[in-house]
mmCIF file of C-alpha atoms and ligand atoms in Angstrom:
data_model
loop_
_atom_site.group_PDB
_atom_site.id
_atom_site.type_symbol
_atom_site.label_atom_id
_atom_site.label_comp_id
_atom_site.label_asym_id
_atom_site.label_seq_id
_atom_site.Cartn_x
_atom_site.Cartn_y
_atom_site.Cartn_z
ATOM 1 C CA UNK A 1330 99.526 106.572 115.533
ATOM 2 C CA UNK A 1331 97.800 106.882 112.194
ATOM 3 C CA UNK A 1332 99.955 108.632 109.606
ATOM 4 C CA UNK A 1333 99.781 109.417 105.873
ATOM 5 C CA UNK A 1334 101.430 106.109 105.000
ATOM 6 C CA UNK A 1335 99.118 103.932 107.087
ATOM 7 C CA UNK A 1336 95.905 105.787 106.241
ATOM 8 C CA UNK A 1337 96.477 106.214 102.495
ATOM 9 C CA UNK A 1338 97.981 102.729 102.035
ATOM 10 C CA UNK A 1339 94.794 101.333 103.564
ATOM 11 C CA UNK A 1340 92.861 103.425 101.005
ATOM 12 C CA UNK A 1341 94.975 101.798 98.262
ATOM 13 C CA UNK A 1342 94.199 98.296 99.568
ATOM 14 C CA UNK A 1343 90.463 99.057 99.589
ATOM 15 C CA UNK A 1344 90.569 100.294 95.980
ATOM 16 C CA UNK A 1345 92.530 97.157 94.964
ATOM 17 C CA UNK A 1346 89.888 95.027 96.667
ATOM 18 C CA UNK A 1347 87.075 96.770 94.770
ATOM 19 C CA UNK A 1348 88.924 96.229 91.481
ATOM 20 C CA UNK A 1349 89.334 92.512 92.284
ATOM 21 C CA UNK A 1350 85.575 92.307 92.964
ATOM 22 C CA UNK A 1351 84.839 94.042 89.665
ATOM 23 C CA UNK A 1352 87.049 91.541 87.831
ATOM 24 C CA UNK A 1353 85.285 88.634 89.530
ATOM 25 C CA UNK A 1354 81.929 89.944 88.365
ATOM 26 C CA UNK A 1355 83.280 90.318 84.803
ATOM 27 C CA UNK A 1356 84.571 86.734 84.890
ATOM 28 C CA UNK A 1357 81.186 85.533 86.166
ATOM 29 C CA UNK A 1358 79.481 87.371 83.278
ATOM 30 C CA UNK A 1359 77.169 88.918 85.864
ATOM 31 C CA UNK A 1360 76.522 92.312 84.263
ATOM 32 C CA UNK A 1361 74.203 93.654 86.952
ATOM 33 C CA UNK A 1362 76.946 92.945 89.466
ATOM 34 C CA UNK A 1363 79.583 94.433 87.116
ATOM 35 C CA UNK A 1364 77.647 97.693 87.048
ATOM 36 C CA UNK A 1365 77.421 97.765 90.840
ATOM 37 C CA UNK A 1366 81.084 96.845 91.353
ATOM 38 C CA UNK A 1367 82.244 99.381 88.768
ATOM 39 C CA UNK A 1368 80.428 102.121 90.671
ATOM 40 C CA UNK A 1369 81.969 101.089 93.985
ATOM 41 C CA UNK A 1370 85.425 100.837 92.436
ATOM 42 C CA UNK A 1371 85.258 104.147 90.592
ATOM 43 C CA UNK A 1372 83.814 106.025 93.575
ATOM 44 C CA UNK A 1373 86.515 104.752 95.928
ATOM 45 C CA UNK A 1374 89.267 105.463 93.395
ATOM 46 C CA UNK A 1375 88.100 108.966 92.458
ATOM 47 C CA UNK A 1376 87.605 109.775 96.141
ATOM 48 C CA UNK A 1377 91.169 108.674 96.849
ATOM 49 C CA UNK A 1378 92.584 110.741 93.963
ATOM 50 C CA UNK A 1379 90.706 113.821 95.179
ATOM 51 C CA UNK A 1380 91.865 113.313 98.770
ATOM 52 C CA UNK A 1381 95.419 113.461 97.483
ATOM 53 C CA UNK A 1382 94.979 116.200 94.879
ATOM 54 C CA UNK A 1383 92.784 118.527 96.903
ATOM 55 C CA UNK A 1384 93.868 117.941 100.496
ATOM 56 C CA UNK A 1385 97.394 116.480 100.589
ATOM 57 C CA UNK A 1386 99.169 117.884 97.538
ATOM 58 C CA UNK A 1387 98.504 121.630 97.970
ATOM 59 C CA UNK A 1388 100.143 121.914 101.432
ATOM 60 C CA UNK A 1389 102.889 119.532 100.251
ATOM 61 C CA UNK A 1390 103.625 121.811 97.299
ATOM 62 C CA UNK A 1391 103.585 124.850 99.512
ATOM 63 C CA UNK A 1392 105.893 123.342 102.139
ATOM 64 C CA UNK A 1393 108.348 121.880 99.617
ATOM 65 C CA UNK A 1394 108.232 124.881 97.292
ATOM 66 C CA UNK A 1395 107.961 122.436 94.358
ATOM 67 C CA UNK A 1396 104.843 122.148 92.260
ATOM 68 C CA UNK A 1397 105.511 122.004 88.537
ATOM 69 C CA UNK A 1398 107.831 119.190 87.535
ATOM 70 C CA UNK A 1399 107.877 117.781 91.065
ATOM 71 C CA UNK A 1400 106.533 114.551 92.524
ATOM 72 C CA UNK A 1401 102.967 115.833 92.939
ATOM 73 C CA UNK A 1402 102.727 116.932 89.308
ATOM 74 C CA UNK A 1403 103.877 113.449 88.271
ATOM 75 C CA UNK A 1404 101.217 111.897 90.553
ATOM 76 C CA UNK A 1405 98.513 114.218 89.183
ATOM 77 C CA UNK A 1406 99.287 113.236 85.597
ATOM 78 C CA UNK A 1407 99.216 109.527 86.501
ATOM 79 C CA UNK A 1408 95.805 110.067 88.161
ATOM 80 C CA UNK A 1409 94.674 111.582 84.867
ATOM 81 C CA UNK A 1410 95.812 108.524 82.910
ATOM 82 C CA UNK A 1411 93.949 106.282 85.348
ATOM 83 C CA UNK A 1412 90.800 108.449 85.145
ATOM 84 C CA UNK A 1413 90.859 107.943 81.361
ATOM 85 C CA UNK A 1414 91.114 104.179 81.854
ATOM 86 C CA UNK A 1415 88.168 104.343 84.287
ATOM 87 C CA UNK A 1416 86.109 106.046 81.579
ATOM 88 C CA UNK A 1417 87.058 103.334 79.084
ATOM 89 C CA UNK A 1418 86.156 100.671 81.663
ATOM 90 C CA UNK A 1419 82.762 102.287 82.110
ATOM 91 C CA UNK A 1420 82.119 101.948 78.372
ATOM 92 C CA UNK A 1421 83.339 98.335 78.485
ATOM 93 C CA UNK A 1422 80.857 97.646 81.314
ATOM 94 C CA UNK A 1423 78.002 99.260 79.376
ATOM 95 C CA UNK A 1424 78.886 97.264 76.263
ATOM 96 C CA UNK A 1425 79.337 94.059 78.319
ATOM 97 C CA UNK A 1426 82.650 93.532 76.565
ATOM 98 C CA UNK A 1427 84.514 90.967 78.672
ATOM 99 C CA UNK A 1428 87.730 90.762 76.617
ATOM 100 C CA UNK A 1429 88.088 94.528 76.409
ATOM 101 C CA UNK A 1430 87.557 94.825 80.178
ATOM 102 C CA UNK A 1431 90.235 92.227 80.906
ATOM 103 C CA UNK A 1432 92.705 94.240 78.835
ATOM 104 C CA UNK A 1433 91.760 97.519 80.508
ATOM 105 C CA UNK A 1434 91.907 96.160 84.054
ATOM 106 C CA UNK A 1435 95.293 94.603 83.340
ATOM 107 C CA UNK A 1436 96.674 97.919 82.060
ATOM 108 C CA UNK A 1437 95.110 99.721 85.010
ATOM 109 C CA UNK A 1438 96.646 97.301 87.517
ATOM 110 C CA UNK A 1439 100.145 97.810 86.137
ATOM 111 C CA UNK A 1440 99.750 101.602 86.321
ATOM 112 C CA UNK A 1441 98.198 101.681 89.790
ATOM 113 C CA UNK A 1442 100.780 99.323 91.297
ATOM 114 C CA UNK A 1443 103.640 101.485 90.052
ATOM 115 C CA UNK A 1444 101.851 104.651 91.130
ATOM 116 C CA UNK A 1445 100.998 103.382 94.619
ATOM 117 C CA UNK A 1446 104.484 102.103 95.277
ATOM 118 C CA UNK A 1447 105.958 105.536 94.431
ATOM 119 C CA UNK A 1448 103.534 107.121 96.882
ATOM 120 C CA UNK A 1449 104.035 104.535 99.616
ATOM 121 C CA UNK A 1450 107.820 104.416 99.293
ATOM 122 C CA UNK A 1451 108.599 108.074 98.643
ATOM 123 C CA UNK A 1452 105.838 110.658 98.615
ATOM 124 C CA UNK A 1453 104.011 109.840 101.854
ATOM 125 C CA UNK A 1454 107.284 109.775 103.797
ATOM 126 C CA UNK A 1455 108.225 113.161 102.370
ATOM 127 C CA UNK A 1456 104.759 114.438 103.284
ATOM 128 C CA UNK A 1457 105.178 113.238 106.860
ATOM 129 C CA UNK A 1458 108.465 115.101 107.154
ATOM 130 C CA UNK A 1459 107.101 118.277 105.587
ATOM 131 C CA UNK A 1460 103.641 118.283 107.147
ATOM 132 C CA UNK A 1461 104.043 116.437 110.435
ATOM 133 C CA UNK A 1462 102.349 119.154 112.473
ATOM 134 C CA UNK A 1463 99.292 119.239 110.218
ATOM 135 C CA UNK A 1464 99.086 115.493 109.653
ATOM 136 C CA UNK A 1465 96.230 114.663 112.037
ATOM 137 C CA UNK A 1466 94.006 117.480 110.768
ATOM 138 C CA UNK A 1467 94.749 116.684 107.099
ATOM 139 C CA UNK A 1468 93.900 113.004 107.652
ATOM 140 C CA UNK A 1469 90.668 114.006 109.412
ATOM 141 C CA UNK A 1470 89.799 116.198 106.428
ATOM 142 C CA UNK A 1471 90.581 113.413 103.947
ATOM 143 C CA UNK A 1472 88.319 111.012 105.848
ATOM 144 C CA UNK A 1473 85.307 113.242 105.338
ATOM 145 C CA UNK A 1474 85.973 113.909 101.640
ATOM 146 C CA UNK A 1475 83.937 111.914 99.108
ATOM 147 C CA UNK A 1476 84.034 112.412 95.339
ATOM 148 C CA UNK A 1477 80.799 113.464 93.647
ATOM 149 C CA UNK A 1478 79.953 111.268 90.697
ATOM 150 C CA UNK A 1479 77.276 112.496 88.373
ATOM 151 C CA UNK A 1480 75.848 109.520 86.571
HETATM 152 FE FE1 FE2 B 1671 97.874 108.975 93.873
HETATM 153 FE FE1 FE2 B 1672 97.337 107.160 96.393
#
């Protein structure tokens, strides 16, 4: 049966794949492709963050009784750091700055790997224990949620 861990880990793998494709385009110096791959990568990543922040975290916080200073507030602030890196990557793509983009994607990869392993090893298991009865409907809701990107 699909659960938070299997569904959201698959989301993580897809985002990783889009980042790898973006890096390949940067290495190839193909700036039309970089623009396209950046959009795919940022849309999938922002969609994933919103699925967690808007659909998973609120019932988690309610069921656990922990919001501020708890695991979800840590995850939200890491999402914020990664959103800032995404913005810097966007500028790097516009400026066609290969070296800068390599540095940013490297920093991003370190952050996202640490972040995802905390979610996959701790948070999603806690969510399954707290929200087991609502899991199928929350996953269905996450599947239909897409971030809106205005640019
Ligand atoms: Fe997250
Ligand atoms: Fe995640």
